Structures are given as structure tokens and as C-alpha cells.
CSV table of C-alpha atoms and ligand atoms in Angstrom, one decimal:
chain,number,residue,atom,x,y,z
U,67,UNK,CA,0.6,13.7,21.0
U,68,UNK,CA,1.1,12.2,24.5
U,69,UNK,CA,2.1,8.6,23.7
U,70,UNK,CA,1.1,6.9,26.8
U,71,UNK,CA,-2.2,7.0,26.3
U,72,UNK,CA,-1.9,4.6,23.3
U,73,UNK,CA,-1.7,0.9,23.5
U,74,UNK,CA,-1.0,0.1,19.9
U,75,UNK,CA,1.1,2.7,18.5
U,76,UNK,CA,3.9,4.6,19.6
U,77,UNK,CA,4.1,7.9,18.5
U,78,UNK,CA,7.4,10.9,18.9
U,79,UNK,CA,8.2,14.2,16.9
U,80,UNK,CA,11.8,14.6,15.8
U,81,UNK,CA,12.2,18.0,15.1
U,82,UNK,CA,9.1,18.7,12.9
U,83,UNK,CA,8.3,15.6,12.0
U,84,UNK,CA,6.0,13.8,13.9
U,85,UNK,CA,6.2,10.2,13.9
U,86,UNK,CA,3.5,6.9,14.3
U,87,UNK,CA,4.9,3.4,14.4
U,88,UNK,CA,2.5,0.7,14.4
U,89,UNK,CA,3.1,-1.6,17.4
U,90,UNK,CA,1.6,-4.8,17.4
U,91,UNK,CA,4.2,-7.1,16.5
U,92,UNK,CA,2.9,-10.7,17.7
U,93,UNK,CA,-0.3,-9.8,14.8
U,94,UNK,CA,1.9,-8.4,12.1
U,95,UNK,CA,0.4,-5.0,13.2
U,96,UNK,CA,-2.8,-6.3,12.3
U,97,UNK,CA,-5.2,-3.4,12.3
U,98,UNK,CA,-8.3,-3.6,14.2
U,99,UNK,CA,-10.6,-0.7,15.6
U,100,UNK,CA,-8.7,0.2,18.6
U,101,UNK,CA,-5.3,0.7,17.0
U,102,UNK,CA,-7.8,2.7,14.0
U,103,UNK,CA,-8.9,5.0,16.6
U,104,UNK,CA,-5.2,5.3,18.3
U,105,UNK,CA,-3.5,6.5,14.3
U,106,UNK,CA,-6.5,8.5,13.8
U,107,UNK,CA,-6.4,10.4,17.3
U,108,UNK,CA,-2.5,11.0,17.0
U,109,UNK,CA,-2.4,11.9,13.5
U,110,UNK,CA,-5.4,14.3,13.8
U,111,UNK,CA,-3.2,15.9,16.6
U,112,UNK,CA,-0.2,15.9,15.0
U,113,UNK,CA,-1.8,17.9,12.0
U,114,UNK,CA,-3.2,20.3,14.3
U,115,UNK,CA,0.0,20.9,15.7
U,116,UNK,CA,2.1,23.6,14.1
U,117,UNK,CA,5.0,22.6,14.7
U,118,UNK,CA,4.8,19.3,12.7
U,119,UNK,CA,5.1,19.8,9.2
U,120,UNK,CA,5.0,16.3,8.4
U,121,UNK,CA,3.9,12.8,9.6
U,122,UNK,CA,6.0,9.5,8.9
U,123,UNK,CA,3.8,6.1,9.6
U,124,UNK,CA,5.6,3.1,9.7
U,125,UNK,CA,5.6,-0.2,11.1
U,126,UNK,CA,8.2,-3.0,11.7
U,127,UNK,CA,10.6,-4.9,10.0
U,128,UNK,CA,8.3,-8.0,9.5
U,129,UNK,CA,5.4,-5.9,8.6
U,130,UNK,CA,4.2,-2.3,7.5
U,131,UNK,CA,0.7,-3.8,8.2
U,132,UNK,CA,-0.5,-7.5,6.9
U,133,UNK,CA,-4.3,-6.2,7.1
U,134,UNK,CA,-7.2,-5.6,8.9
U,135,UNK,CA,-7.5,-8.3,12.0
U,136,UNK,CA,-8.6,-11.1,10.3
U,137,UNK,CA,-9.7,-12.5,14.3
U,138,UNK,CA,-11.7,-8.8,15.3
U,139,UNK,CA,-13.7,-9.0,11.6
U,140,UNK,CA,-14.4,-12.4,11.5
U,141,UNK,CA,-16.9,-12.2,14.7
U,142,UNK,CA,-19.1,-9.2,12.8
U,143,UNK,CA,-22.2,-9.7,10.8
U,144,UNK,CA,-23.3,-7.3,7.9
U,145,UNK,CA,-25.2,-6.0,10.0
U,146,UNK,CA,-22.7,-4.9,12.7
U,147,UNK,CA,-20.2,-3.9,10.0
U,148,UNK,CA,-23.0,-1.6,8.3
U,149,UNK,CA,-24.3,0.0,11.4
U,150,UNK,CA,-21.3,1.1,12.8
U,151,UNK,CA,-19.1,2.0,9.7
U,152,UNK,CA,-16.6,-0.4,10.5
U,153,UNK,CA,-13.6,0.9,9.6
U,154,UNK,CA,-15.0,4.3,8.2
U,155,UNK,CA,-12.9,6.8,10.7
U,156,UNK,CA,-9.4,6.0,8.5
U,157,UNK,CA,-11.1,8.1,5.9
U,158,UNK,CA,-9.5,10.7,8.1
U,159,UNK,CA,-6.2,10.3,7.6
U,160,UNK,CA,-7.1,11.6,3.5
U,161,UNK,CA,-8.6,14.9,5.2
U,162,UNK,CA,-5.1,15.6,6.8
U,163,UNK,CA,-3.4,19.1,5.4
U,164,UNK,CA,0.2,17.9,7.0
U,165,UNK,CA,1.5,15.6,4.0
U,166,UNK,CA,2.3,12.2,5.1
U,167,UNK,CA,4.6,9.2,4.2
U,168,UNK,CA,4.3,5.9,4.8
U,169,UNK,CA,7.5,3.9,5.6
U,170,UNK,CA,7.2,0.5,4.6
U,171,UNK,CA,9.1,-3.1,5.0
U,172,UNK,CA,7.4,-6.2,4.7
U,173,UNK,CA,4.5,-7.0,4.2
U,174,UNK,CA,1.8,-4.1,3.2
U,175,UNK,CA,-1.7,-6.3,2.3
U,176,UNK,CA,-5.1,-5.3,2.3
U,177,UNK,CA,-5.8,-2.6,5.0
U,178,UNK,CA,-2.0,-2.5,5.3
U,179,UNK,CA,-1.8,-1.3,1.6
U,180,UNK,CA,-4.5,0.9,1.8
U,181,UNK,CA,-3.0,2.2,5.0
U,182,UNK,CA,0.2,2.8,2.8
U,183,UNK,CA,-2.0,4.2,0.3
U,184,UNK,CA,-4.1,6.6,2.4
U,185,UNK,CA,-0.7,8.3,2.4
U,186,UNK,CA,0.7,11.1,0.6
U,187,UNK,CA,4.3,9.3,-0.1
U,188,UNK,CA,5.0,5.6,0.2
U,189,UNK,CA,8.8,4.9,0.8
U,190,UNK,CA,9.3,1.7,0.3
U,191,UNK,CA,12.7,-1.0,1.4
U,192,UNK,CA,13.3,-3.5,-0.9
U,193,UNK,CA,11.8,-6.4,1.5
U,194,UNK,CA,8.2,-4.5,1.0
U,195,UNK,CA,5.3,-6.8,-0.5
U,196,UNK,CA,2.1,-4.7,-0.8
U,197,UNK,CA,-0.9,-6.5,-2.0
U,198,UNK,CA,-5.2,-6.7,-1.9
U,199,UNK,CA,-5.7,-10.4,-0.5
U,200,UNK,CA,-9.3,-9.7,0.8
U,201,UNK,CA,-10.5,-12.0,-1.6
U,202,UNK,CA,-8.9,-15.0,-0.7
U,203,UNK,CA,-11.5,-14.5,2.6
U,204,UNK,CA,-14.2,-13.7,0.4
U,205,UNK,CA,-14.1,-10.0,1.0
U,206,UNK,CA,-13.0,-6.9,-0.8
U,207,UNK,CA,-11.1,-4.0,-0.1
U,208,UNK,CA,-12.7,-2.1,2.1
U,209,UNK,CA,-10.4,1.2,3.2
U,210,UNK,CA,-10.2,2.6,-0.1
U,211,UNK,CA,-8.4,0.2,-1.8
U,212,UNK,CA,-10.5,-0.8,-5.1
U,213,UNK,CA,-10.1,3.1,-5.8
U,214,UNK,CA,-6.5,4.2,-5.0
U,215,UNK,CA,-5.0,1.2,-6.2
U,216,UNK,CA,-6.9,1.6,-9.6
U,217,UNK,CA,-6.0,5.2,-9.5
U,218,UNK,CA,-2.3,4.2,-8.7
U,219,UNK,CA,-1.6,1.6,-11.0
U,220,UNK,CA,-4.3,1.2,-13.5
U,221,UNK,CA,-7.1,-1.2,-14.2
U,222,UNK,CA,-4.9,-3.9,-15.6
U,223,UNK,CA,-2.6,-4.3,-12.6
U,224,UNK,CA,-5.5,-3.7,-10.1
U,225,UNK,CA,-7.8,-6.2,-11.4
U,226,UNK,CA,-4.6,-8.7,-11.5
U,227,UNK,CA,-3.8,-7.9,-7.8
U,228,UNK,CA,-7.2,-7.6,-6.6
U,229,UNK,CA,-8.9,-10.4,-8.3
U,230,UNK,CA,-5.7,-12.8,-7.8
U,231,UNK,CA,-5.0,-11.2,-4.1
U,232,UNK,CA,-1.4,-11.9,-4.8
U,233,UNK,CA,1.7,-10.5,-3.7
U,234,UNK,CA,3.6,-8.1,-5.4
U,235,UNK,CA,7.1,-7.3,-4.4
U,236,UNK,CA,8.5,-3.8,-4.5
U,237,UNK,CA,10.6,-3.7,-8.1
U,238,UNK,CA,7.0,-4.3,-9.5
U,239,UNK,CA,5.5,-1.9,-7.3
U,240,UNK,CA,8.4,1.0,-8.4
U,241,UNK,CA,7.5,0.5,-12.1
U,242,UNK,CA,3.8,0.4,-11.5
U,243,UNK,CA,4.3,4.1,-9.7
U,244,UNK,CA,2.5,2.9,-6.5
U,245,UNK,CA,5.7,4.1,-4.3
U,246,UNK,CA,7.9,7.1,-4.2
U,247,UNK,CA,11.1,5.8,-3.7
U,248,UNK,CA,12.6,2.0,-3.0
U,249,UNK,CA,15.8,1.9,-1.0
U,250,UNK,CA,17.4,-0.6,1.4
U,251,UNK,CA,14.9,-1.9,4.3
U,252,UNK,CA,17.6,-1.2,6.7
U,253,UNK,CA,17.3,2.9,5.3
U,254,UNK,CA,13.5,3.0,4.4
U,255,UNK,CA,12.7,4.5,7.9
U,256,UNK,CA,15.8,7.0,7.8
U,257,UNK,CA,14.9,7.9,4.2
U,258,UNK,CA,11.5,8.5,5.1
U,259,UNK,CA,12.7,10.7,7.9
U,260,UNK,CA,14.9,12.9,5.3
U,261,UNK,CA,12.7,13.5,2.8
U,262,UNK,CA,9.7,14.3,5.8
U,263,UNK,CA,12.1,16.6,7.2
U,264,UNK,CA,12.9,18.1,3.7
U,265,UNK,CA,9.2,18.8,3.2
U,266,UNK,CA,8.6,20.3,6.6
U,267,UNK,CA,11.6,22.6,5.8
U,268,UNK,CA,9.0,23.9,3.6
U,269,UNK,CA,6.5,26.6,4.0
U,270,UNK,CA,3.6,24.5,5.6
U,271,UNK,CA,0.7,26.4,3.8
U,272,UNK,CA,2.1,26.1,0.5
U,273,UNK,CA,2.7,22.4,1.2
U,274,UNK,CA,-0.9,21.6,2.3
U,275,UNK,CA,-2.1,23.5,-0.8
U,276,UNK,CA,0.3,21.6,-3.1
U,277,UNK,CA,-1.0,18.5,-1.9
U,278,UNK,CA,-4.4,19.2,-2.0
U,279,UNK,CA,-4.2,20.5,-5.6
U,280,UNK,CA,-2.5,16.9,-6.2
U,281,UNK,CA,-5.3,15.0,-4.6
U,282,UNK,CA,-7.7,16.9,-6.6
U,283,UNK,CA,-6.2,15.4,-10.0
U,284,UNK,CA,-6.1,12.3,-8.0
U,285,UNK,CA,-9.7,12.7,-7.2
U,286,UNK,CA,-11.4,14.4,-10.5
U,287,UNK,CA,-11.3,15.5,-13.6
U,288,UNK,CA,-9.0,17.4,-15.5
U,289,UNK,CA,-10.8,20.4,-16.1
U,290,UNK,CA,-12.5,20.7,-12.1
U,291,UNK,CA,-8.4,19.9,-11.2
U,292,UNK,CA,-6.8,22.9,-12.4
U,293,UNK,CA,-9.6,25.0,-11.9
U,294,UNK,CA,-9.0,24.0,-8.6
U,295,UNK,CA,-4.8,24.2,-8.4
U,296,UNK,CA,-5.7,28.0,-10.2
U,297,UNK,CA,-7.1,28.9,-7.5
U,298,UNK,CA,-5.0,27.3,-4.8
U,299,UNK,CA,-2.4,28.8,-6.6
U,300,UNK,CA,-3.5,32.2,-6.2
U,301,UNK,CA,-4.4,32.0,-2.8
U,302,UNK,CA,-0.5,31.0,-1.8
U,303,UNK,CA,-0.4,34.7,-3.1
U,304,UNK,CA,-1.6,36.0,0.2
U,305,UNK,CA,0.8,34.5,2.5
U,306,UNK,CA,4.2,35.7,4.1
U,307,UNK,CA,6.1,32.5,3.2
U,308,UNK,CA,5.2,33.5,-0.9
U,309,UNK,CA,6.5,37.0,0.3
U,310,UNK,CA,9.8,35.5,1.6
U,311,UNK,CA,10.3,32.5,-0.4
U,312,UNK,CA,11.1,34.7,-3.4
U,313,UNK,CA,12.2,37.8,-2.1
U,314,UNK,CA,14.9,35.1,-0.9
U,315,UNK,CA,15.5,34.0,-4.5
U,316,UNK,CA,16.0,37.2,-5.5
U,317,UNK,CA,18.0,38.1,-2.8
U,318,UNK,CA,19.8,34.6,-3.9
U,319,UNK,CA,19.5,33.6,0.6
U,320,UNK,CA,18.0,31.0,2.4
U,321,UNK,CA,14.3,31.9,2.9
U,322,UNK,CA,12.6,31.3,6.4
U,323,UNK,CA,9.3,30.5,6.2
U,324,UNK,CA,6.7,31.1,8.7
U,325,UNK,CA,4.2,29.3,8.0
U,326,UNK,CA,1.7,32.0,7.6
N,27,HXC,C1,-5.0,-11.0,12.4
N,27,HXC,C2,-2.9,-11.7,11.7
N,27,HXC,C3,-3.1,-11.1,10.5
N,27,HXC,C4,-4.3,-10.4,10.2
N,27,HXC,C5,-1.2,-12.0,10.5
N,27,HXC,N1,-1.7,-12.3,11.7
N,27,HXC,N2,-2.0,-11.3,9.7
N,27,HXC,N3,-3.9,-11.6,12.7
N,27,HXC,N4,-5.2,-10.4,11.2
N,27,HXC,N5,-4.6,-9.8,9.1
N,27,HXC,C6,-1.1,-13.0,12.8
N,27,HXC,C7,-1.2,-14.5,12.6
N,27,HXC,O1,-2.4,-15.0,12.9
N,27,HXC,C8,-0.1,-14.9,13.5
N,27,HXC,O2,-0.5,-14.9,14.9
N,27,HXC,C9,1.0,-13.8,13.4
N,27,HXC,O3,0.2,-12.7,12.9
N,27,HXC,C10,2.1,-14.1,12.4
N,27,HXC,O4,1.5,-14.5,11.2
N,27,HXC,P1,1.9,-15.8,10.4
N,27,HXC,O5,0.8,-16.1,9.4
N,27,HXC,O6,2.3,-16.9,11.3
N,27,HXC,O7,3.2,-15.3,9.6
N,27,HXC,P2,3.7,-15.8,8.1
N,27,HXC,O8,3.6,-17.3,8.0
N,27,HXC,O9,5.0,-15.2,8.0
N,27,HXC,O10,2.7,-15.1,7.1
N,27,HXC,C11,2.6,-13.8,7.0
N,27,HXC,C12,1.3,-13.4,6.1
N,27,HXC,C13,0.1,-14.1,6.8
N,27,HXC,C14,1.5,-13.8,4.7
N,27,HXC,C15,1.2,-11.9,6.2
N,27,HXC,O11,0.0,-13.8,8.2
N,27,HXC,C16,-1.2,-13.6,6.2
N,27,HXC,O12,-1.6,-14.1,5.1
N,27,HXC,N6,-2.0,-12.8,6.9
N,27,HXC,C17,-3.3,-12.3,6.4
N,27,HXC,C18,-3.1,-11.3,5.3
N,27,HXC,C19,-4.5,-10.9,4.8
N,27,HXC,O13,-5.3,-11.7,4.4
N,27,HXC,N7,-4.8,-9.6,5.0
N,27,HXC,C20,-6.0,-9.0,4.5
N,27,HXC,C21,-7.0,-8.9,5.6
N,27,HXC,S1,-8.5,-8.4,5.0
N,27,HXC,P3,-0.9,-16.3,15.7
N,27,HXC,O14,-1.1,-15.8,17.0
N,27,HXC,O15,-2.1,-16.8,15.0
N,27,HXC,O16,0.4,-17.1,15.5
N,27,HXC,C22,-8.4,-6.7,5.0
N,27,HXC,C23,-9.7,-6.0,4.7
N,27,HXC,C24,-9.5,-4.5,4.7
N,27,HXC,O17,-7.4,-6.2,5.2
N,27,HXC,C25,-10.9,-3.8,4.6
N,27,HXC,C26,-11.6,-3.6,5.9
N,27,HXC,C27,-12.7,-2.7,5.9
């Protein structure tokens, strides 16, 4: 990912962890198309890449994202937001096989959240406030939001957030099980970095099929779900990095993985 072709993210690897920070800091990293279309171009590269075996997304200290741009959407009729499936192209970002973690302090609402959510881990500092507020401008979520957060949390807590649009701060977030792990602001982007490196320690195959078994019980039902992990699970059978992984356990080494 070459990040001077992007005006509204900055993006770097560190070892093989690739990483996209936000970067419009005067609108609270407000997201509107263009910076959309800049996270969805470096991610998709990133992913391709096989040398990233995970992607960290993360904003500032102010703000992981405080929404969609409120100034960009309020220009658009229905009928420009219907013909051009405003905001459809962050669907992408749930197609990714490279897991991903968002990093979050301060405030995560609306397309922020579902930003967050969109993600496979959300580390959280203990400054974050996540949140649907769409409907104090008489909208609704509209990246996902009304699904994941229902999945997340429940209909009890996502009817209260989404119907109130309030803000919930990150101890009620923990218990709710909407993030992974809460831990000082200062360490949420260091954290984030560990446990990304940790998983792209990992053999990258099994880890895109381990999360994709997960989003399938996210996604469906029980029964399609495990029929499903069954047979992800058998295919991790025809890798090297099953071969080596425990022939190192038995072997009681280190394995090193491949990635094939
Ligand atoms: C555009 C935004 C913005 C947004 C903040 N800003 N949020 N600009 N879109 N979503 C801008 C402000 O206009 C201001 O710029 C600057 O960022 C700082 O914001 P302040 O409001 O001065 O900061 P503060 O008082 O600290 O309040 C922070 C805040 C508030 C609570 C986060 O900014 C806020 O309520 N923002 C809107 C949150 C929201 O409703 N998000 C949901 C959007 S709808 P200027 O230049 O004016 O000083 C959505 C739909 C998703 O996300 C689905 C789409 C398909």
C-alpha cells in the first residue's frame, strides 16, 4: 500500500502488520466517500498482500470515527443515496480473509461504530464511547449497524442505544461483549499492535479459516455454522502449516508456518 496516494488516511506495515489510521482530525475523522474509497483500496491491498497477516485500523485520540460526514450526507436526496449505494463499498472490509482490529479512543458513533464493528477485534482505551446517534438526525444506521450491534449486544441494549442514540462508555461496552479487550487509551494502539502481531505469528490460512468459520455463527444458524467450521476444518487438513504446526508439538519446537 503506497501511502501517498491517500489524502485521508495514512497507512504503514510494521512487520506483518499492516496498519490504517484515519486522518482527518479537524472532522473527528468524519467519514465521507473519499476517505471510504481510500480504507477500502488500502485494506483490499493489504489483504492481498502476503506478507500482512493482519490489519490494525485506528484513529486518533479525540476520535476512532464520530460518523459518517454529517456536511457530505446532508446535500443527498434519496434518490442520490439509492442510485449510487452510498456508502455500500465498506461492505468490503467484512469480505477481508486477513483478520482485522479496530483500535479505538474516543469517540466511535454511528459509521464510526460500525467501522469498529466491521472489524474482527475491537481494542478499546478506556476514553472510548461507541454509540448509534443516527437517529437524533432522523436517520438510521446505515453501514451495518442495526445488525451487528443486535448480533453483538442483543436486542435489549440495541434497541436502548439505537432508539435513544446515546453514548455508551467502554466499561458498558466490556460487559455487553461488543469489545475484545479495554486497556489504557495511552496503550490501546500498542495493544492492538501486540495482539495483531500475535495473530499474524500465526499460520495465515488457518487464521482466515478460523475467522470465517466465526463469522458464519455470526452470520447463521447453528446447524448451517458448524456444518460449515466441519468443513473448514477439514480443509486446514491439506495445508503445510497443519503439517508443521503439530509435527512442532510433537516435536515440543517452535513451528514456522508458511502460510501454505
Ligand atoms: C461531519 C463532524 C462530524 C460528523 C464532528 N464533526 N462529527 N463533521 N460529520 N459526523 C466536526 C464538527 O462539525 C466540528 O467541525 C469538529 O468535527 C469537532 O466537532 P465538535 O462537535 O466541535 O466537537 P465536540 O463538541 O467535542 O463533540 C463531539 C461529538 C459531536 C459529540 C462527536 O461532534 C457530534 O455529535 N458529532 C456527530 C456525531 C453523529 O451524529 N454521528 C452519526 C452521523 S450519521 P467544525 O468545523 O464544524 O467546527 C452516521 C450514519 C451512518 O454515521 C450510516 C451511513 C450510511
Amino acid at each position: 500500500a503506497d501511502t501517498l496516494k491517500y489524502e485521508t488516511i495514512q497507512v504503514r506495515t510494521e512487520g506483518r502488520v499492516g496498519v490504517i489510521t484515519l486522518d482527518r482530525p479537524k472532522a473527528l475523522n468524519a467519514l465521507n466517500t473519499q476517505l471510504m474509497t481510500e480504507v477500502v483500496d488500502a485494506a483490499t491491498a493489504l489483504d492481498a498482500d502476503q506478507a500482512v497477516g493482519a490489519i490494525v485500523i485506528t484513529g486518533s485520540d479525540r476520535a476512532f470515527a464520530a460518523g459518517a460526514d454529517i456536511k457530505e450526507m446532508s446535500e443527498k436526496s434519496f434518490s442520490d443515496v439509492q442510485s449510487e449505494r452510498f456508502f455500500g463499498d465498506w461492505d468490503r472490509l467484512a469480505g477481508l480473509s486477513t483478520p482485522t482490529i479496530a483500535a479505538v479512543n474516543g469517540f466511535a458513533l454511528g459509521g464510526g461504530c460500525e467501522l469498529a464493528m466491521l472489524c474482527d477485534l475491537i481494542i478499546a482505551g478506556d476514553t472510548a464511547k461507541f454509540g448509534q446517534p443516527e437517529i437524533t438526525l432522523g436517520v438510521i444506521p446505515g453501514i451495518g449497524g442495526s445488525q451487528r450491534l443486535t448480533r453483538a449486544v442483543g436486542k435489549a441494549k440495541a434497541m436502548d442505544l439505537i432508539l435513544t442514540g446515546r453514548q455508551m462508555k467502554v466499561d458498558e461496552a466490556e460487559r455487553l461483549g461488543l469489545v475484545s479487550r479495554v486497556v489504557p487509551a495511552e496503550q490501546t494502539l500498542s495493544t492492538a499492535l501486540e495482539v495483531a502481531a500475535e495473530i499474524a505469528g500465526k499460520s495465515s490460512i488457518a487464521a482466515s479459516l478460523a475467522k470465517e468459520a466465526v463469522n458464519r455463527a455470526f452470520e447463521s444458524g447453528l446447524t448451517e455454522g458448524v456444518r460449515t467450521e466441519r468443513s473448514l476444518f477439514y480443509s486446514t487438513f491439506a495445508t503445510d502449516d497443519q503439517t508443521e504446526g503439530m509435527a512442532a508439538f510433537v516435536e515440543k519446537r517452535k513451528p514456522t508456518f508458511t502460510h501454505r
